[in-house]
Short mmCIF file of N, CA and C in Angstrom, two decimals:
data_model
loop_
_atom_site.label_atom_id
_atom_site.label_comp_id
_atom_site.label_asym_id
_atom_site.label_seq_id
_atom_site.Cartn_x
_atom_site.Cartn_y
_atom_site.Cartn_z
N MET J 1 -151.49 -127.91 -119.23
CA MET J 1 -151.29 -126.88 -120.24
C MET J 1 -149.86 -126.97 -120.76
N GLN J 2 -149.70 -126.88 -122.06
CA GLN J 2 -148.40 -127.01 -122.69
C GLN J 2 -147.63 -125.68 -122.59
N GLU J 3 -146.35 -125.76 -122.26
CA GLU J 3 -145.49 -124.58 -122.15
C GLU J 3 -144.16 -124.86 -122.83
N ALA J 4 -143.42 -123.77 -123.14
CA ALA J 4 -142.10 -123.91 -123.76
C ALA J 4 -141.22 -122.76 -123.27
N ARG J 5 -139.91 -123.01 -123.24
CA ARG J 5 -138.98 -121.93 -122.90
C ARG J 5 -139.02 -120.87 -123.99
N ILE J 6 -138.90 -119.61 -123.57
CA ILE J 6 -139.03 -118.51 -124.54
C ILE J 6 -137.89 -118.52 -125.56
N ASP J 7 -136.67 -118.84 -125.14
CA ASP J 7 -135.57 -118.84 -126.10
C ASP J 7 -135.74 -119.96 -127.13
N LYS J 8 -136.21 -121.13 -126.69
CA LYS J 8 -136.46 -122.23 -127.62
C LYS J 8 -137.62 -121.89 -128.56
N TRP J 9 -138.67 -121.26 -128.02
CA TRP J 9 -139.83 -120.93 -128.83
C TRP J 9 -139.46 -119.92 -129.92
N MET J 10 -138.68 -118.89 -129.56
CA MET J 10 -138.30 -117.88 -130.55
C MET J 10 -137.42 -118.48 -131.64
N TRP J 11 -136.58 -119.43 -131.27
CA TRP J 11 -135.77 -120.12 -132.27
C TRP J 11 -136.65 -121.02 -133.13
N ALA J 12 -137.57 -121.76 -132.51
CA ALA J 12 -138.44 -122.68 -133.24
C ALA J 12 -139.39 -121.92 -134.17
N ALA J 13 -139.81 -120.72 -133.77
CA ALA J 13 -140.73 -119.92 -134.58
C ALA J 13 -139.98 -119.07 -135.60
N ARG J 14 -138.67 -119.23 -135.67
CA ARG J 14 -137.82 -118.55 -136.65
C ARG J 14 -137.75 -117.04 -136.48
N ILE J 15 -137.86 -116.58 -135.25
CA ILE J 15 -137.65 -115.16 -134.97
C ILE J 15 -136.16 -114.88 -134.93
N PHE J 16 -135.40 -115.84 -134.37
CA PHE J 16 -133.94 -115.74 -134.33
C PHE J 16 -133.35 -116.95 -135.04
N LYS J 17 -132.15 -116.75 -135.59
CA LYS J 17 -131.50 -117.79 -136.38
C LYS J 17 -131.01 -118.95 -135.51
N THR J 18 -130.51 -118.62 -134.31
CA THR J 18 -130.04 -119.67 -133.41
C THR J 18 -130.62 -119.45 -132.02
N ARG J 19 -130.63 -120.50 -131.24
CA ARG J 19 -131.13 -120.40 -129.87
C ARG J 19 -130.20 -119.54 -129.02
N THR J 20 -128.92 -119.60 -129.32
CA THR J 20 -127.95 -118.78 -128.59
C THR J 20 -128.23 -117.30 -128.77
N VAL J 21 -128.54 -116.89 -129.99
CA VAL J 21 -128.85 -115.49 -130.27
C VAL J 21 -130.13 -115.10 -129.54
N ALA J 22 -131.11 -116.00 -129.50
CA ALA J 22 -132.36 -115.73 -128.79
C ALA J 22 -132.11 -115.55 -127.30
N ALA J 23 -131.27 -116.42 -126.73
CA ALA J 23 -130.95 -116.31 -125.30
C ALA J 23 -130.19 -115.02 -125.00
N GLU J 24 -129.27 -114.62 -125.89
CA GLU J 24 -128.53 -113.37 -125.71
C GLU J 24 -129.48 -112.17 -125.73
N ALA J 25 -130.46 -112.19 -126.62
CA ALA J 25 -131.43 -111.10 -126.69
C ALA J 25 -132.21 -111.00 -125.39
N CYS J 26 -132.54 -112.14 -124.80
CA CYS J 26 -133.23 -112.14 -123.51
C CYS J 26 -132.34 -111.54 -122.42
N LYS J 27 -131.09 -111.95 -122.40
CA LYS J 27 -130.16 -111.47 -121.38
C LYS J 27 -129.91 -109.97 -121.49
N LYS J 28 -129.96 -109.45 -122.71
CA LYS J 28 -129.73 -108.01 -122.92
C LYS J 28 -130.99 -107.19 -122.68
N GLY J 29 -132.11 -107.83 -122.36
CA GLY J 29 -133.34 -107.12 -122.05
C GLY J 29 -134.12 -106.67 -123.27
N ARG J 30 -133.92 -107.33 -124.40
CA ARG J 30 -134.62 -106.94 -125.63
C ARG J 30 -135.92 -107.70 -125.84
N ILE J 31 -136.23 -108.64 -124.94
CA ILE J 31 -137.43 -109.46 -125.06
C ILE J 31 -138.37 -109.16 -123.89
N ASN J 32 -139.63 -108.85 -124.21
CA ASN J 32 -140.66 -108.65 -123.19
C ASN J 32 -141.74 -109.69 -123.39
N LEU J 33 -142.18 -110.28 -122.29
CA LEU J 33 -143.27 -111.25 -122.32
C LEU J 33 -144.42 -110.66 -121.52
N ASN J 34 -145.51 -110.35 -122.18
CA ASN J 34 -146.68 -109.72 -121.55
C ASN J 34 -146.30 -108.45 -120.79
N GLY J 35 -145.39 -107.67 -121.35
CA GLY J 35 -145.02 -106.38 -120.76
C GLY J 35 -143.87 -106.42 -119.78
N ALA J 36 -143.37 -107.59 -119.41
CA ALA J 36 -142.25 -107.71 -118.46
C ALA J 36 -141.05 -108.33 -119.15
N GLN J 37 -139.85 -107.90 -118.73
CA GLN J 37 -138.65 -108.48 -119.32
C GLN J 37 -138.59 -109.97 -119.05
N ALA J 38 -138.10 -110.71 -120.03
CA ALA J 38 -138.06 -112.16 -119.92
C ALA J 38 -136.64 -112.68 -119.95
N LYS J 39 -136.36 -113.62 -119.06
CA LYS J 39 -135.09 -114.33 -119.09
C LYS J 39 -135.24 -115.53 -120.04
N PRO J 40 -134.12 -116.11 -120.49
CA PRO J 40 -134.21 -117.21 -121.48
C PRO J 40 -135.03 -118.41 -121.01
N ALA J 41 -135.06 -118.69 -119.72
CA ALA J 41 -135.76 -119.88 -119.22
C ALA J 41 -137.24 -119.62 -118.94
N ARG J 42 -137.72 -118.42 -119.17
CA ARG J 42 -139.12 -118.08 -118.90
C ARG J 42 -140.02 -118.92 -119.81
N MET J 43 -141.11 -119.42 -119.25
CA MET J 43 -142.01 -120.28 -119.99
C MET J 43 -143.10 -119.46 -120.67
N VAL J 44 -143.43 -119.82 -121.92
CA VAL J 44 -144.51 -119.16 -122.64
C VAL J 44 -145.64 -120.17 -122.85
N LYS J 45 -146.85 -119.64 -122.95
CA LYS J 45 -148.01 -120.50 -123.21
C LYS J 45 -148.87 -119.82 -124.28
N ALA J 46 -149.83 -120.51 -124.80
CA ALA J 46 -150.69 -119.98 -125.85
C ALA J 46 -151.40 -118.72 -125.35
N GLY J 47 -151.40 -117.69 -126.21
CA GLY J 47 -152.05 -116.43 -125.86
C GLY J 47 -151.10 -115.36 -125.35
N ASP J 48 -149.86 -115.73 -125.02
CA ASP J 48 -148.89 -114.74 -124.55
C ASP J 48 -148.48 -113.80 -125.68
N ILE J 49 -148.13 -112.58 -125.31
CA ILE J 49 -147.65 -111.58 -126.26
C ILE J 49 -146.16 -111.37 -126.01
N ILE J 50 -145.37 -111.55 -127.06
CA ILE J 50 -143.92 -111.37 -126.97
C ILE J 50 -143.53 -110.17 -127.81
N GLN J 51 -142.76 -109.26 -127.20
CA GLN J 51 -142.23 -108.10 -127.93
C GLN J 51 -140.73 -108.26 -128.05
N VAL J 52 -140.24 -108.14 -129.29
CA VAL J 52 -138.82 -108.30 -129.58
C VAL J 52 -138.29 -106.99 -130.14
N ARG J 53 -137.31 -106.39 -129.45
CA ARG J 53 -136.71 -105.15 -129.92
C ARG J 53 -135.49 -105.48 -130.76
N LYS J 54 -135.61 -105.22 -132.06
CA LYS J 54 -134.48 -105.30 -132.98
C LYS J 54 -134.39 -103.89 -133.56
N PRO J 55 -133.55 -103.03 -132.94
CA PRO J 55 -133.56 -101.62 -133.32
C PRO J 55 -133.50 -101.42 -134.82
N PRO J 56 -134.28 -100.51 -135.34
CA PRO J 56 -135.13 -99.51 -134.69
C PRO J 56 -136.57 -99.97 -134.48
N VAL J 57 -136.87 -101.26 -134.69
CA VAL J 57 -138.25 -101.74 -134.66
C VAL J 57 -138.49 -102.63 -133.45
N THR J 58 -139.71 -102.57 -132.91
CA THR J 58 -140.15 -103.49 -131.87
C THR J 58 -141.25 -104.36 -132.47
N TYR J 59 -140.92 -105.62 -132.69
CA TYR J 59 -141.87 -106.56 -133.25
C TYR J 59 -142.73 -107.15 -132.13
N SER J 60 -143.99 -107.43 -132.42
CA SER J 60 -144.90 -108.05 -131.46
C SER J 60 -145.47 -109.32 -132.06
N PHE J 61 -145.48 -110.39 -131.25
CA PHE J 61 -145.97 -111.68 -131.70
C PHE J 61 -146.91 -112.26 -130.66
N LYS J 62 -147.95 -112.93 -131.12
CA LYS J 62 -148.87 -113.64 -130.23
C LYS J 62 -148.58 -115.12 -130.37
N VAL J 63 -148.37 -115.79 -129.25
CA VAL J 63 -148.07 -117.22 -129.25
C VAL J 63 -149.37 -117.99 -129.48
N LEU J 64 -149.40 -118.79 -130.53
CA LEU J 64 -150.56 -119.64 -130.80
C LEU J 64 -150.32 -121.07 -130.30
N GLN J 65 -149.08 -121.55 -130.47
CA GLN J 65 -148.69 -122.87 -129.99
C GLN J 65 -147.31 -122.78 -129.34
N PRO J 66 -147.15 -123.20 -128.11
CA PRO J 66 -145.81 -123.22 -127.50
C PRO J 66 -145.07 -124.49 -127.92
N ILE J 67 -144.08 -124.33 -128.78
CA ILE J 67 -143.31 -125.47 -129.26
C ILE J 67 -141.84 -125.26 -128.94
N GLU J 68 -141.08 -126.34 -128.90
CA GLU J 68 -139.65 -126.25 -128.67
C GLU J 68 -138.84 -126.89 -129.80
N LYS J 69 -139.52 -127.48 -130.76
CA LYS J 69 -138.82 -128.08 -131.91
C LYS J 69 -139.06 -127.19 -133.11
N ARG J 70 -138.01 -126.90 -133.86
CA ARG J 70 -138.07 -125.99 -135.01
C ARG J 70 -138.97 -126.58 -136.11
N VAL J 71 -139.77 -125.70 -136.71
CA VAL J 71 -140.69 -126.12 -137.76
C VAL J 71 -140.32 -125.44 -139.06
N GLY J 72 -140.86 -125.94 -140.14
CA GLY J 72 -140.63 -125.34 -141.45
C GLY J 72 -141.27 -123.96 -141.54
N ALA J 73 -140.77 -123.15 -142.45
CA ALA J 73 -141.24 -121.78 -142.59
C ALA J 73 -142.73 -121.72 -142.94
N LYS J 74 -143.23 -122.71 -143.66
CA LYS J 74 -144.64 -122.72 -144.05
C LYS J 74 -145.57 -122.96 -142.85
N LEU J 75 -145.06 -123.55 -141.78
CA LEU J 75 -145.87 -123.85 -140.60
C LEU J 75 -145.83 -122.74 -139.54
N VAL J 76 -145.01 -121.72 -139.74
CA VAL J 76 -144.89 -120.65 -138.75
C VAL J 76 -146.21 -119.94 -138.47
N PRO J 77 -147.09 -119.68 -139.46
CA PRO J 77 -148.37 -119.04 -139.13
C PRO J 77 -149.24 -119.83 -138.14
N GLU J 78 -149.04 -121.15 -138.03
CA GLU J 78 -149.77 -121.95 -137.06
C GLU J 78 -149.17 -121.80 -135.66
N ILE J 79 -147.93 -121.35 -135.58
CA ILE J 79 -147.21 -121.26 -134.31
C ILE J 79 -147.39 -119.89 -133.68
N MET J 80 -147.38 -118.83 -134.50
CA MET J 80 -147.46 -117.47 -133.98
C MET J 80 -148.23 -116.57 -134.93
N GLU J 81 -148.67 -115.44 -134.38
CA GLU J 81 -149.36 -114.42 -135.17
C GLU J 81 -148.57 -113.12 -135.00
N ASN J 82 -148.21 -112.51 -136.11
CA ASN J 82 -147.47 -111.25 -136.08
C ASN J 82 -148.47 -110.11 -135.86
N ILE J 83 -148.36 -109.43 -134.72
CA ILE J 83 -149.28 -108.32 -134.41
C ILE J 83 -148.53 -107.00 -134.33
N THR J 84 -147.42 -106.91 -135.04
CA THR J 84 -146.63 -105.68 -135.07
C THR J 84 -147.44 -104.58 -135.74
N THR J 85 -147.42 -103.38 -135.15
CA THR J 85 -148.20 -102.26 -135.69
C THR J 85 -147.55 -101.72 -136.96
N PRO J 86 -148.34 -101.15 -137.87
CA PRO J 86 -147.80 -100.62 -139.13
C PRO J 86 -146.79 -99.49 -138.93
N ASP J 87 -146.93 -98.72 -137.85
CA ASP J 87 -145.97 -97.62 -137.65
C ASP J 87 -144.57 -98.14 -137.38
N GLN J 88 -144.44 -99.35 -136.84
CA GLN J 88 -143.11 -99.94 -136.63
C GLN J 88 -142.46 -100.27 -137.98
N TYR J 89 -143.28 -100.73 -138.93
CA TYR J 89 -142.73 -101.03 -140.26
C TYR J 89 -142.35 -99.74 -140.99
N GLU J 90 -143.08 -98.65 -140.70
CA GLU J 90 -142.71 -97.35 -141.27
C GLU J 90 -141.34 -96.92 -140.74
N LEU J 91 -141.09 -97.15 -139.46
CA LEU J 91 -139.78 -96.85 -138.88
C LEU J 91 -138.68 -97.64 -139.60
N LEU J 92 -138.98 -98.88 -139.89
CA LEU J 92 -138.00 -99.73 -140.58
C LEU J 92 -137.71 -99.19 -141.97
N GLU J 93 -138.74 -98.77 -142.70
CA GLU J 93 -138.55 -98.20 -144.03
C GLU J 93 -137.74 -96.91 -143.97
N MET J 94 -138.05 -96.06 -142.99
CA MET J 94 -137.32 -94.80 -142.85
C MET J 94 -135.85 -95.05 -142.55
N SER J 95 -135.57 -96.06 -141.74
CA SER J 95 -134.16 -96.35 -141.42
C SER J 95 -133.44 -96.91 -142.64
N LYS J 96 -134.16 -97.66 -143.50
CA LYS J 96 -133.53 -98.17 -144.72
C LYS J 96 -133.22 -97.03 -145.68
N ILE J 97 -134.14 -96.07 -145.76
CA ILE J 97 -133.95 -94.94 -146.67
C ILE J 97 -132.79 -94.07 -146.20
N SER J 98 -132.76 -93.79 -144.92
CA SER J 98 -131.72 -92.89 -144.40
C SER J 98 -130.56 -93.67 -143.79
N GLY J 99 -130.43 -94.94 -144.11
CA GLY J 99 -129.40 -95.79 -143.52
C GLY J 99 -127.99 -95.35 -143.84
N PHE J 100 -127.79 -94.69 -144.97
CA PHE J 100 -126.44 -94.30 -145.35
C PHE J 100 -125.96 -93.11 -144.54
N VAL J 101 -126.85 -92.40 -143.86
CA VAL J 101 -126.45 -91.24 -143.08
C VAL J 101 -125.66 -91.69 -141.85
N ASN J 102 -126.12 -92.73 -141.18
CA ASN J 102 -125.46 -93.23 -139.97
C ASN J 102 -124.59 -94.43 -140.32
N ARG J 103 -123.45 -94.17 -140.88
CA ARG J 103 -122.56 -95.26 -141.26
C ARG J 103 -121.90 -95.84 -140.02
N ALA J 104 -121.76 -97.13 -140.00
CA ALA J 104 -121.11 -97.79 -138.89
C ALA J 104 -119.62 -97.44 -138.88
N LYS J 105 -119.09 -97.25 -137.69
CA LYS J 105 -117.68 -96.90 -137.57
C LYS J 105 -116.82 -98.06 -138.08
N GLY J 106 -115.82 -97.73 -138.87
CA GLY J 106 -114.91 -98.74 -139.37
C GLY J 106 -115.33 -99.36 -140.69
N THR J 107 -116.38 -98.85 -141.31
CA THR J 107 -116.81 -99.43 -142.59
C THR J 107 -116.07 -98.82 -143.76
N GLY J 108 -115.18 -97.90 -143.49
CA GLY J 108 -114.38 -97.33 -144.56
C GLY J 108 -115.03 -96.12 -145.19
N ARG J 109 -114.41 -95.66 -146.26
CA ARG J 109 -114.91 -94.47 -146.94
C ARG J 109 -116.21 -94.78 -147.67
N PRO J 110 -117.07 -93.76 -147.81
CA PRO J 110 -118.28 -93.99 -148.60
C PRO J 110 -117.92 -94.20 -150.07
N THR J 111 -118.71 -95.00 -150.73
CA THR J 111 -118.50 -95.19 -152.16
C THR J 111 -119.00 -93.94 -152.89
N LYS J 112 -118.73 -93.88 -154.17
CA LYS J 112 -119.18 -92.73 -154.96
C LYS J 112 -120.71 -92.64 -154.94
N LYS J 113 -121.37 -93.78 -155.02
CA LYS J 113 -122.84 -93.79 -154.97
C LYS J 113 -123.32 -93.29 -153.61
N ASP J 114 -122.68 -93.76 -152.52
CA ASP J 114 -123.05 -93.29 -151.18
C ASP J 114 -122.90 -91.78 -151.08
N ARG J 115 -121.80 -91.25 -151.61
CA ARG J 115 -121.56 -89.82 -151.54
C ARG J 115 -122.63 -89.05 -152.31
N ARG J 116 -122.96 -89.52 -153.49
CA ARG J 116 -123.99 -88.84 -154.29
C ARG J 116 -125.34 -88.90 -153.60
N ASP J 117 -125.68 -90.06 -153.03
CA ASP J 117 -126.94 -90.18 -152.31
C ASP J 117 -126.97 -89.26 -151.10
N LEU J 118 -125.85 -89.15 -150.42
CA LEU J 118 -125.75 -88.29 -149.25
C LEU J 118 -125.91 -86.82 -149.64
N GLU J 119 -125.25 -86.42 -150.72
CA GLU J 119 -125.39 -85.04 -151.20
C GLU J 119 -126.82 -84.74 -151.62
N GLU J 120 -127.45 -85.69 -152.29
CA GLU J 120 -128.84 -85.50 -152.72
C GLU J 120 -129.77 -85.39 -151.51
N PHE J 121 -129.47 -86.16 -150.47
CA PHE J 121 -130.30 -86.15 -149.26
C PHE J 121 -130.21 -84.81 -148.54
N PHE J 122 -129.01 -84.26 -148.44
CA PHE J 122 -128.83 -83.02 -147.69
C PHE J 122 -129.05 -81.76 -148.53
N MET J 123 -129.04 -81.88 -149.83
CA MET J 123 -129.19 -80.72 -150.70
C MET J 123 -130.67 -80.41 -150.88
N PRO J 124 -131.11 -79.21 -150.56
CA PRO J 124 -132.53 -78.87 -150.78
C PRO J 124 -132.87 -78.91 -152.27
N GLU J 125 -134.12 -79.21 -152.54
CA GLU J 125 -134.56 -79.35 -153.93
C GLU J 125 -134.51 -78.03 -154.68
N TYR J 126 -134.71 -76.94 -154.00
CA TYR J 126 -134.83 -75.65 -154.67
C TYR J 126 -133.49 -75.03 -155.06
N THR J 127 -132.37 -75.61 -154.72
CA THR J 127 -131.09 -75.01 -155.05
C THR J 127 -130.81 -75.03 -156.55
N ASP J 128 -131.41 -75.96 -157.26
CA ASP J 128 -131.18 -76.04 -158.71
C ASP J 128 -132.07 -75.07 -159.49
N ASP J 129 -132.98 -74.39 -158.82
CA ASP J 129 -133.95 -73.54 -159.50
C ASP J 129 -133.52 -72.07 -159.58
N PHE J 130 -132.30 -71.74 -159.24
CA PHE J 130 -131.87 -70.34 -159.30
C PHE J 130 -131.74 -69.89 -160.75
N ASP J 131 -132.22 -68.67 -161.03
CA ASP J 131 -132.13 -68.12 -162.39
C ASP J 131 -130.92 -67.23 -162.57
N PHE J 132 -130.19 -66.98 -161.51
CA PHE J 132 -129.06 -66.07 -161.61
C PHE J 132 -127.80 -66.76 -161.10
N ASP J 133 -126.68 -66.13 -161.41
CA ASP J 133 -125.39 -66.66 -161.03
C ASP J 133 -124.84 -65.81 -159.89
N PHE J 134 -124.33 -66.46 -158.84
CA PHE J 134 -123.81 -65.72 -157.69
C PHE J 134 -122.60 -64.88 -158.08
N ASN J 135 -121.82 -65.32 -159.06
CA ASN J 135 -120.64 -64.56 -159.48
C ASN J 135 -121.04 -63.22 -160.08
N ASP J 136 -122.16 -63.15 -160.78
CA ASP J 136 -122.64 -61.88 -161.34
C ASP J 136 -122.98 -60.91 -160.22
N MET J 137 -123.51 -61.39 -159.12
CA MET J 137 -123.87 -60.51 -158.00
C MET J 137 -122.62 -59.87 -157.39
N GLU J 138 -121.54 -60.65 -157.27
CA GLU J 138 -120.31 -60.13 -156.67
C GLU J 138 -119.70 -59.07 -157.57
N GLU J 139 -119.78 -59.24 -158.88
CA GLU J 139 -119.22 -58.25 -159.82
C GLU J 139 -120.01 -56.95 -159.75
N ASN J 140 -121.31 -57.00 -159.54
CA ASN J 140 -122.14 -55.81 -159.45
C ASN J 140 -121.88 -55.03 -158.19
N LYS J 141 -121.40 -55.65 -157.13
CA LYS J 141 -121.12 -54.95 -155.88
C LYS J 141 -119.91 -54.04 -156.02
N GLU J 142 -118.97 -54.42 -156.86
CA GLU J 142 -117.73 -53.66 -157.00
C GLU J 142 -117.89 -52.46 -157.82
#
């Protein structure tokens, strides 16, 4: 039976850009093979299920062919099957939409567009629908 190292397979199947990055993901515990954490040297075979955590999404792949040599992007469907659930992709969309809320530390000040998007996100829709002016209410109290 043909087998391949998991870090080489993930690189060959184009899940990670380099084999080093794939090995680091294994060492950090972000890769599960059939439900158990996998080290970089763990062997995969056809039919195995690999889960890759790239926050906020956990991708799931079924191994169709265990290979160790990188293939062209058009041949990837012959190597693996993407079995990621649709709710994971919804998480990804939600993080893209609300991505400006959690700015990475050290990225500097928000741009004017970021600020406007942030204000629009936090401002309720009904605030623009007031028929009266708050200043008129204060004058009537006196």
